[in-house]
Amino acid sequence: MNKDIEKILVTTEQLKDLTSRLGKQISKDFQGKTPIFIGLLKGCNPFLSDLLKEVTIPCEVDYMKVSSYVGTESKGSITIINDVTCNVKGRDIIIVDDIVDTGRTTALIKNLFEQRDAKSVTLCCMLDKPEGRVVDIDVKYIGMVVPKAFVVGYGLDFNELYRNLPYIGVLKKELYE
Ligand code: IMP
Ligand code: MG
């Protein structure tokens, strides 16, 4: 285990299981449709890559880069750094993010795609931290619920580090306090 990790919350095996479960469920629910998966960079990677391998229906993939966090603090507003290149009008959109905490990012993104006349906007997050919720938001697909701790790994970072860990772990508090 990485020396900066206090404990592992989601093992590699559990990540494999949850991506498989979500991919199968989405394929079933979107049968007969061709959704566009929109991954929120950088945290959606590698979750989205693994999820896509489990999706058996025709689909498109696009990416968007927004910023809502500095260190371990949510800023409360988002800035679009890189927008999608696809036309979302009349399309079924599945927003894919690493974790939903306050819910602000996902709520703002959902709103944005609704304004762009998407046919439907569905949210899929690898992890959910319900104790951090500030905005009421319906995330249809959730990989796993985690307690209110700052977690890293498998796409999740702390100041750009730890995204490469093959598991999700709680970062030692002394590293950011
Ligand atoms: P929200 O807007 O507060 O729901 O935050 C969502 C975004 O904050 C996620 O897309 C993550 O990038 C980031 N985030 C929230 N909690 C954590 C965490 O525990 N570790 C790393 N990033 C986090
Ligand atoms: Mg993120």
Coordinates of N, CA and C and ligand atoms in Angstrom, one line a residue:
M1 N 0.8 -1.2 0.0 CA 0.0 0.0 0.0 C 0.9 1.3 0.0
N2 N 0.4 2.3 -0.7 CA 1.1 3.6 -0.7 C 1.3 4.1 0.7
K3 N 2.5 4.7 1.0 CA 2.8 5.2 2.3 C 1.9 6.4 2.8
D4 N 1.2 7.1 1.9 CA 0.4 8.2 2.2 C -1.1 7.8 2.4
I5 N -1.4 6.5 2.3 CA -2.7 6.1 2.4 C -2.9 5.5 3.8
E6 N -4.0 5.9 4.5 CA -4.3 5.5 5.8 C -5.0 4.1 5.8
K7 N -6.0 4.0 4.9 CA -6.6 2.6 4.7 C -7.3 2.6 3.3
I8 N -7.4 1.3 2.8 CA -8.1 1.1 1.5 C -9.6 1.0 1.8
L9 N -10.3 1.8 1.0 CA -11.8 1.8 1.1 C -12.4 0.9 0.0
V10 N -11.9 1.0 -1.2 CA -12.4 0.2 -2.3 C -11.3 -0.5 -2.9
T11 N -11.3 -1.8 -2.9 CA -10.2 -2.6 -3.5 C -10.3 -2.7 -5.0
T12 N -9.2 -3.1 -5.6 CA -9.2 -3.3 -7.1 C -10.3 -4.3 -7.5
E13 N -10.5 -5.3 -6.7 CA -11.5 -6.3 -7.0 C -12.9 -5.7 -7.0
Q14 N -13.2 -4.9 -5.9 CA -14.5 -4.2 -5.8 C -14.7 -3.2 -6.9
L15 N -13.6 -2.6 -7.4 CA -13.8 -1.6 -8.5 C -14.2 -2.4 -9.8
K16 N -13.6 -3.5 -10.0 CA -13.9 -4.4 -11.1 C -15.4 -4.8 -11.1
D17 N -15.8 -5.2 -9.9 CA -17.2 -5.6 -9.7 C -18.2 -4.4 -10.0
L18 N -17.9 -3.2 -9.4 CA -18.8 -2.1 -9.5 C -18.9 -1.6 -11.0
T19 N -17.8 -1.6 -11.7 CA -17.9 -1.1 -13.1 C -18.7 -2.1 -13.9
S20 N -18.5 -3.4 -13.7 CA -19.2 -4.4 -14.4 C -20.7 -4.3 -14.1
R21 N -21.0 -4.1 -12.9 CA -22.5 -4.0 -12.5 C -23.1 -2.8 -13.2
L22 N -22.4 -1.6 -13.1 CA -23.0 -0.4 -13.7 C -23.1 -0.5 -15.2
G23 N -22.0 -1.1 -15.8 CA -22.0 -1.2 -17.3 C -23.2 -2.1 -17.8
K24 N -23.5 -3.2 -17.1 CA -24.6 -4.1 -17.4 C -25.9 -3.4 -17.2
Q25 N -26.0 -2.7 -16.1 CA -27.3 -2.0 -15.8 C -27.6 -0.9 -16.8
I26 N -26.6 -0.1 -17.2 CA -26.8 1.0 -18.1 C -27.2 0.4 -19.5
S27 N -26.5 -0.7 -19.9 CA -26.8 -1.4 -21.2 C -28.2 -1.8 -21.2
K28 N -28.7 -2.3 -20.1 CA -30.1 -2.8 -20.0 C -31.1 -1.6 -20.1
D29 N -30.8 -0.6 -19.3 CA -31.7 0.6 -19.2 C -31.7 1.4 -20.5
F30 N -30.7 1.4 -21.2 CA -30.6 2.2 -22.5 C -30.7 1.4 -23.7
Q31 N -31.2 0.2 -23.6 CA -31.4 -0.7 -24.7 C -32.2 0.0 -25.8
G32 N -31.8 -0.1 -27.0 CA -32.5 0.6 -28.2 C -32.1 2.0 -28.3
K33 N -31.3 2.6 -27.4 CA -30.9 4.0 -27.5 C -29.4 4.0 -27.8
T34 N -28.9 5.2 -28.2 CA -27.4 5.4 -28.4 C -27.0 6.6 -27.6
P35 N -26.7 6.3 -26.3 CA -26.4 7.5 -25.4 C -25.0 8.0 -25.7
I36 N -24.7 9.2 -25.2 CA -23.4 9.8 -25.2 C -22.9 9.8 -23.8
F37 N -21.8 9.1 -23.5 CA -21.2 9.2 -22.2 C -20.3 10.4 -22.2
I38 N -20.5 11.3 -21.3 CA -19.6 12.5 -21.1 C -18.9 12.4 -19.8
G39 N -17.6 12.1 -20.0 CA -16.7 12.0 -18.8 C -16.2 13.3 -18.4
L40 N -16.2 13.5 -17.0 CA -15.6 14.8 -16.5 C -14.2 14.5 -16.1
L41 N -13.3 15.2 -16.9 CA -11.9 15.0 -16.7 C -11.4 15.8 -15.5
K42 N -10.3 15.4 -14.8 CA -9.6 14.2 -15.2 C -10.0 13.0 -14.4
G43 N -10.9 13.2 -13.4 CA -11.2 12.1 -12.4 C -12.0 11.0 -13.0
C44 N -12.7 11.2 -14.2 CA -13.5 10.1 -14.7 C -12.6 8.9 -15.2
N45 N -11.4 9.2 -15.5 CA -10.4 8.2 -16.0 C -9.7 7.6 -14.8
P46 N -9.6 6.3 -14.6 CA -9.9 5.2 -15.5 C -11.3 4.5 -15.3
F47 N -12.1 5.1 -14.4 CA -13.4 4.6 -14.2 C -14.2 4.4 -15.5
L48 N -14.3 5.5 -16.3 CA -15.0 5.5 -17.5 C -14.5 4.5 -18.5
S49 N -13.2 4.4 -18.6 CA -12.6 3.4 -19.5 C -13.0 2.0 -19.2
D50 N -13.0 1.7 -17.9 CA -13.4 0.3 -17.5 C -14.9 0.1 -17.6
L51 N -15.6 1.2 -17.3 CA -17.1 1.1 -17.5 C -17.5 0.8 -18.9
L52 N -16.9 1.5 -19.9 CA -17.2 1.4 -21.3 C -17.0 0.0 -21.8
K53 N -16.0 -0.7 -21.2 CA -15.7 -2.1 -21.7 C -16.9 -3.0 -21.3
E54 N -17.7 -2.6 -20.4 CA -18.9 -3.4 -19.9 C -20.2 -3.0 -20.6
V55 N -20.1 -2.0 -21.4 CA -21.3 -1.5 -22.1 C -21.5 -2.2 -23.4
T56 N -22.7 -2.8 -23.6 CA -22.9 -3.6 -24.8 C -23.8 -3.0 -25.8
I57 N -24.3 -1.8 -25.6 CA -25.1 -1.1 -26.6 C -24.3 -0.1 -27.3
P58 N -24.8 0.4 -28.5 CA -24.0 1.4 -29.2 C -24.0 2.7 -28.4
C59 N -22.9 3.3 -28.4 CA -22.8 4.6 -27.6 C -21.6 5.4 -28.1
E60 N -21.7 6.7 -27.8 CA -20.6 7.6 -28.1 C -19.9 8.1 -26.8
V61 N -18.7 8.6 -26.9 CA -18.0 9.1 -25.8 C -17.4 10.5 -26.0
D62 N -17.6 11.3 -25.0 CA -17.0 12.7 -25.1 C -16.5 13.1 -23.7
Y63 N -15.7 14.1 -23.7 CA -15.2 14.6 -22.4 C -15.3 16.1 -22.2
M64 N -15.3 16.4 -20.9 CA -15.4 17.8 -20.6 C -14.5 18.0 -19.4
K65 N -13.9 19.2 -19.3 CA -13.0 19.5 -18.2 C -13.6 20.7 -17.5
V66 N -14.0 20.5 -16.2 CA -14.5 21.6 -15.4 C -13.6 21.6 -14.1
S67 N -13.7 22.8 -13.5 CA -12.9 22.9 -12.2 C -13.8 23.3 -11.1
S68 N -13.8 22.6 -10.0 CA -14.6 23.0 -8.9 C -13.9 22.9 -7.6
Y69 N -12.7 22.4 -7.6 CA -12.0 22.1 -6.3 C -10.6 22.7 -6.3
V70 N -10.2 23.2 -5.2 CA -8.8 23.6 -4.9 C -8.4 22.9 -3.7
G71 N -7.4 22.1 -3.8 CA -7.0 21.3 -2.6 C -8.1 20.3 -2.2
T72 N -8.6 20.4 -1.0 CA -9.7 19.6 -0.6 C -11.0 20.3 -0.4
E73 N -11.1 21.6 -0.9 CA -12.2 22.4 -0.7 C -13.0 22.6 -2.0
S74 N -14.3 22.4 -1.9 CA -15.2 22.7 -3.1 C -15.5 24.2 -3.1
K75 N -15.3 24.8 -4.3 CA -15.5 26.2 -4.5 C -16.9 26.7 -4.6
G76 N -17.8 25.8 -5.0 CA -19.2 26.2 -5.1 C -19.6 26.7 -6.4
S77 N -18.7 26.9 -7.3 CA -19.1 27.3 -8.7 C -18.1 26.5 -9.6
I78 N -18.5 26.3 -10.9 CA -17.6 25.6 -11.8 C -17.2 26.5 -12.9
T79 N -16.1 26.2 -13.5 CA -15.6 26.9 -14.6 C -15.4 25.8 -15.7
I80 N -15.9 26.0 -16.9 CA -15.6 25.1 -18.0 C -14.2 25.4 -18.6
I81 N -13.4 24.4 -18.5 CA -12.0 24.6 -19.0 C -11.9 24.0 -20.5
N82 N -12.5 22.8 -20.7 CA -12.6 22.3 -22.0 C -14.0 21.7 -22.2
D83 N -14.7 22.2 -23.3 CA -16.1 21.8 -23.5 C -16.1 20.5 -24.3
V84 N -17.3 19.9 -24.4 CA -17.5 18.7 -25.3 C -17.4 19.2 -26.8
T85 N -17.2 18.2 -27.7 CA -17.2 18.6 -29.1 C -18.5 18.1 -29.8
C86 N -19.2 17.3 -29.1 CA -20.5 16.7 -29.7 C -21.6 17.7 -29.6
N87 N -22.6 17.4 -30.4 CA -23.9 18.2 -30.3 C -24.8 17.3 -29.5
V88 N -25.2 17.9 -28.4 CA -26.0 17.1 -27.4 C -27.5 17.3 -27.6
K89 N -27.9 18.1 -28.5 CA -29.4 18.4 -28.7 C -30.1 17.1 -29.1
G90 N -31.1 16.8 -28.3 CA -32.0 15.6 -28.6 C -31.4 14.3 -28.3
R91 N -30.2 14.3 -27.6 CA -29.5 13.1 -27.3 C -29.6 12.7 -25.8
D92 N -29.5 11.4 -25.6 CA -29.5 10.9 -24.2 C -28.0 11.0 -23.7
I93 N -27.9 11.7 -22.6 CA -26.5 12.0 -22.1 C -26.3 11.3 -20.8
I94 N -25.2 10.6 -20.6 CA -24.8 10.0 -19.3 C -23.6 10.7 -18.9
I95 N -23.7 11.5 -17.8 CA -22.5 12.2 -17.2 C -21.8 11.3 -16.3
V96 N -20.5 11.1 -16.5 CA -19.7 10.2 -15.7 C -18.7 11.0 -14.9
D97 N -18.8 10.9 -13.6 CA -17.8 11.5 -12.7 C -17.2 10.6 -11.7
D98 N -16.2 11.0 -11.1 CA -15.5 10.1 -10.1 C -16.3 10.0 -8.8
I99 N -16.7 11.2 -8.2 CA -17.3 11.2 -6.9 C -18.3 12.3 -6.8
V100 N -19.4 12.1 -6.1 CA -20.4 13.2 -5.8 C -20.3 13.5 -4.3
D101 N -20.0 14.7 -4.0 CA -19.8 15.1 -2.6 C -20.9 16.1 -2.3
T102 N -20.6 17.4 -2.5 CA -21.7 18.4 -2.2 C -22.8 18.3 -3.2
G103 N -22.5 17.7 -4.4 CA -23.5 17.6 -5.5 C -23.5 18.8 -6.4
R104 N -22.7 19.8 -6.1 CA -22.7 21.1 -6.9 C -22.3 20.9 -8.3
T105 N -21.2 20.2 -8.5 CA -20.6 19.9 -9.8 C -21.6 19.2 -10.7
T106 N -22.1 18.1 -10.2 CA -23.1 17.3 -11.0 C -24.4 18.1 -11.3
A107 N -24.8 18.8 -10.3 CA -26.1 19.6 -10.5 C -25.9 20.7 -11.6
L108 N -24.7 21.3 -11.5 CA -24.5 22.4 -12.5 C -24.3 21.8 -13.9
I109 N -23.6 20.7 -14.0 CA -23.4 20.0 -15.3 C -24.7 19.5 -15.9
K110 N -25.5 18.9 -15.0 CA -26.8 18.4 -15.5 C -27.7 19.6 -16.1
N111 N -27.7 20.7 -15.3 CA -28.4 21.9 -15.7 C -27.9 22.4 -17.1
L112 N -26.6 22.4 -17.2 CA -26.0 22.9 -18.5 C -26.4 22.1 -19.7
F113 N -26.5 20.7 -19.6 CA -26.9 19.9 -20.7 C -28.4 20.0 -20.9
E114 N -29.1 20.2 -19.9 CA -30.6 20.4 -20.1 C -30.8 21.7 -20.9
Q115 N -30.1 22.7 -20.5 CA -30.2 24.0 -21.3 C -29.8 23.8 -22.7
R116 N -28.9 22.9 -23.0 CA -28.5 22.6 -24.4 C -29.4 21.7 -25.1
D117 N -30.6 21.4 -24.5 CA -31.6 20.6 -25.1 C -31.3 19.2 -25.3
A118 N -30.6 18.6 -24.4 CA -30.4 17.1 -24.4 C -31.7 16.5 -24.2
K119 N -31.9 15.3 -24.7 CA -33.2 14.6 -24.5 C -33.4 14.2 -23.1
S120 N -32.3 13.6 -22.6 CA -32.2 13.2 -21.1 C -30.8 13.4 -20.6
V121 N -30.7 13.6 -19.3 CA -29.4 13.7 -18.7 C -29.4 12.8 -17.5
T122 N -28.6 11.8 -17.5 CA -28.5 10.8 -16.4 C -27.1 10.9 -15.8
L123 N -27.1 10.8 -14.4 CA -25.8 10.9 -13.8 C -25.2 9.5 -13.3
C124 N -24.0 9.3 -13.5 CA -23.3 8.1 -13.1 C -22.0 8.5 -12.4
C125 N -21.9 8.2 -11.1 CA -20.7 8.5 -10.3 C -20.1 7.2 -9.7
M126 N -18.8 7.1 -9.8 CA -18.2 5.9 -9.2 C -18.4 5.8 -7.7
L127 N -18.3 7.0 -7.0 CA -18.5 7.0 -5.6 C -19.5 8.1 -5.2
D128 N -20.1 7.8 -4.0 CA -21.0 8.8 -3.5 C -20.7 9.1 -2.0
K129 N -20.5 10.4 -1.6 CA -20.3 10.7 -0.2 C -21.5 11.5 0.2
P130 N -22.6 10.8 0.6 CA -23.9 11.4 0.9 C -23.8 12.4 2.0
E131 N -22.9 12.2 3.0 CA -22.8 13.1 4.1 C -22.4 14.5 3.8
G132 N -21.8 14.7 2.6 CA -21.3 16.0 2.1 C -22.3 16.8 1.3
R133 N -23.5 16.2 1.1 CA -24.4 16.8 0.2 C -25.0 18.1 0.6
V134 N -25.0 19.1 -0.3 CA -25.5 20.4 0.0 C -26.6 20.7 -1.0
V135 N -26.5 20.1 -2.2 CA -27.5 20.3 -3.3 C -28.2 18.9 -3.4
D136 N -29.6 19.0 -3.5 CA -30.4 17.8 -3.7 C -30.2 17.3 -5.1
I137 N -29.7 16.2 -5.3 CA -29.4 15.7 -6.7 C -29.6 14.2 -6.8
D138 N -30.3 13.8 -7.9 CA -30.5 12.4 -8.2 C -29.5 11.8 -9.0
V139 N -28.6 11.0 -8.4 CA -27.5 10.3 -9.2 C -28.1 8.9 -9.4
K140 N -28.4 8.6 -10.6 CA -29.1 7.3 -10.9 C -28.1 6.1 -10.7
Y141 N -26.9 6.2 -11.2 CA -25.9 5.1 -11.1 C -24.8 5.5 -10.1
I142 N -24.7 4.7 -9.1 CA -23.6 4.9 -8.1 C -22.9 3.6 -7.9
G143 N -21.5 3.7 -7.9 CA -20.7 2.5 -7.8 C -20.7 2.1 -6.3
M144 N -20.4 3.0 -5.4 CA -20.3 2.7 -4.0 C -20.4 3.9 -3.2
V145 N -21.0 3.7 -2.0 CA -21.1 4.8 -1.0 C -19.9 4.8 -0.1
V146 N -19.3 6.0 0.1 CA -18.2 6.1 1.0 C -18.4 7.1 2.1
P147 N -17.7 6.9 3.3 CA -17.9 7.9 4.3 C -17.2 9.3 4.0
K148 N -17.5 10.3 4.9 CA -17.0 11.6 4.6 C -15.5 11.7 4.9
A149 N -14.7 11.2 4.1 CA -13.2 11.3 4.2 C -12.7 11.7 2.9
F150 N -11.5 12.3 2.8 CA -10.9 12.7 1.5 C -10.3 11.4 1.0
V151 N -10.8 11.0 -0.2 CA -10.3 9.8 -0.8 C -9.5 10.0 -2.1
V152 N -8.6 9.1 -2.4 CA -7.8 9.3 -3.6 C -7.6 7.9 -4.2
G153 N -7.2 7.9 -5.5 CA -6.9 6.7 -6.2 C -7.9 6.5 -7.3
Y154 N -7.5 5.7 -8.3 CA -8.3 5.3 -9.4 C -9.0 6.5 -10.1
G155 N -8.2 7.5 -10.3 CA -8.7 8.8 -10.9 C -8.8 9.9 -10.0
L156 N -9.1 9.6 -8.7 CA -9.2 10.7 -7.7 C -7.9 11.2 -7.2
D157 N -7.7 12.5 -7.2 CA -6.4 13.1 -6.8 C -6.5 14.0 -5.6
F158 N -5.3 14.2 -5.1 CA -5.1 15.3 -4.1 C -4.0 16.2 -4.7
N159 N -4.3 17.4 -5.2 CA -3.3 18.2 -5.9 C -2.6 17.5 -7.0
E160 N -3.4 16.8 -7.8 CA -2.9 16.0 -9.0 C -2.2 14.7 -8.7
L161 N -2.0 14.4 -7.5 CA -1.3 13.1 -7.2 C -2.3 12.0 -6.9
Y162 N -1.8 10.8 -6.9 CA -2.5 9.5 -6.5 C -3.5 9.0 -7.5
R163 N -3.7 9.7 -8.7 CA -4.8 9.2 -9.6 C -4.4 7.8 -10.1
N164 N -3.2 7.4 -10.1 CA -2.7 6.1 -10.6 C -2.9 4.9 -9.7
L165 N -3.3 5.2 -8.4 CA -3.5 4.0 -7.5 C -4.5 3.1 -8.0
P166 N -4.3 1.8 -8.0 CA -5.3 0.8 -8.6 C -6.4 0.5 -7.6
Y167 N -6.5 1.3 -6.5 CA -7.6 1.1 -5.5 C -8.0 2.5 -5.0
I168 N -9.0 2.6 -4.1 CA -9.4 3.9 -3.6 C -9.1 3.8 -2.1
G169 N -8.3 4.9 -1.6 CA -7.9 4.9 -0.2 C -8.2 6.2 0.4
V170 N -8.2 6.2 1.8 CA -8.3 7.5 2.5 C -6.9 8.0 2.7
L171 N -6.7 9.3 2.3 CA -5.4 10.0 2.4 C -5.2 10.3 3.9
K172 N -3.9 10.1 4.3 CA -3.5 10.5 5.7 C -3.8 11.9 5.9
K173 N -4.4 12.3 7.0 CA -4.8 13.6 7.3 C -3.7 14.6 7.4
E174 N -2.5 14.1 7.9 CA -1.4 15.0 8.1 C -0.9 15.6 6.8
L175 N -1.3 15.0 5.7 CA -0.8 15.5 4.3 C -1.6 16.7 3.9
Y176 N -2.8 17.0 4.4 CA -3.5 18.2 4.0 C -4.0 19.1 5.2
E177 N -3.7 18.7 6.4 CA -4.1 19.5 7.5 C -3.0 20.4 8.0
Ligands
IMP1 P1 -19.0 18.2 -5.5 O1 -19.2 19.4 -6.5 O2 -18.7 18.8 -4.1 O3 -20.0 17.1 -5.5 O4 -17.6 17.6 -5.9 C1 -17.4 16.8 -6.9 C2 -15.9 16.9 -7.4 O5 -15.1 17.2 -6.3 C3 -15.5 15.5 -7.9 O6 -15.7 15.5 -9.2 C4 -14.1 15.4 -7.4 O7 -13.3 15.8 -8.5 C5 -13.9 16.3 -6.3 N1 -13.9 15.6 -5.0 C6 -14.9 15.5 -4.1 N2 -14.6 14.7 -3.0 C7 -13.3 14.3 -3.3 C8 -12.4 13.4 -2.6 O8 -12.7 12.8 -1.5 N3 -11.2 13.2 -3.2 C9 -10.9 13.7 -4.4 N4 -11.7 14.5 -5.1 C10 -12.9 14.8 -4.5
MG2 MG -13.9 15.5 -10.6

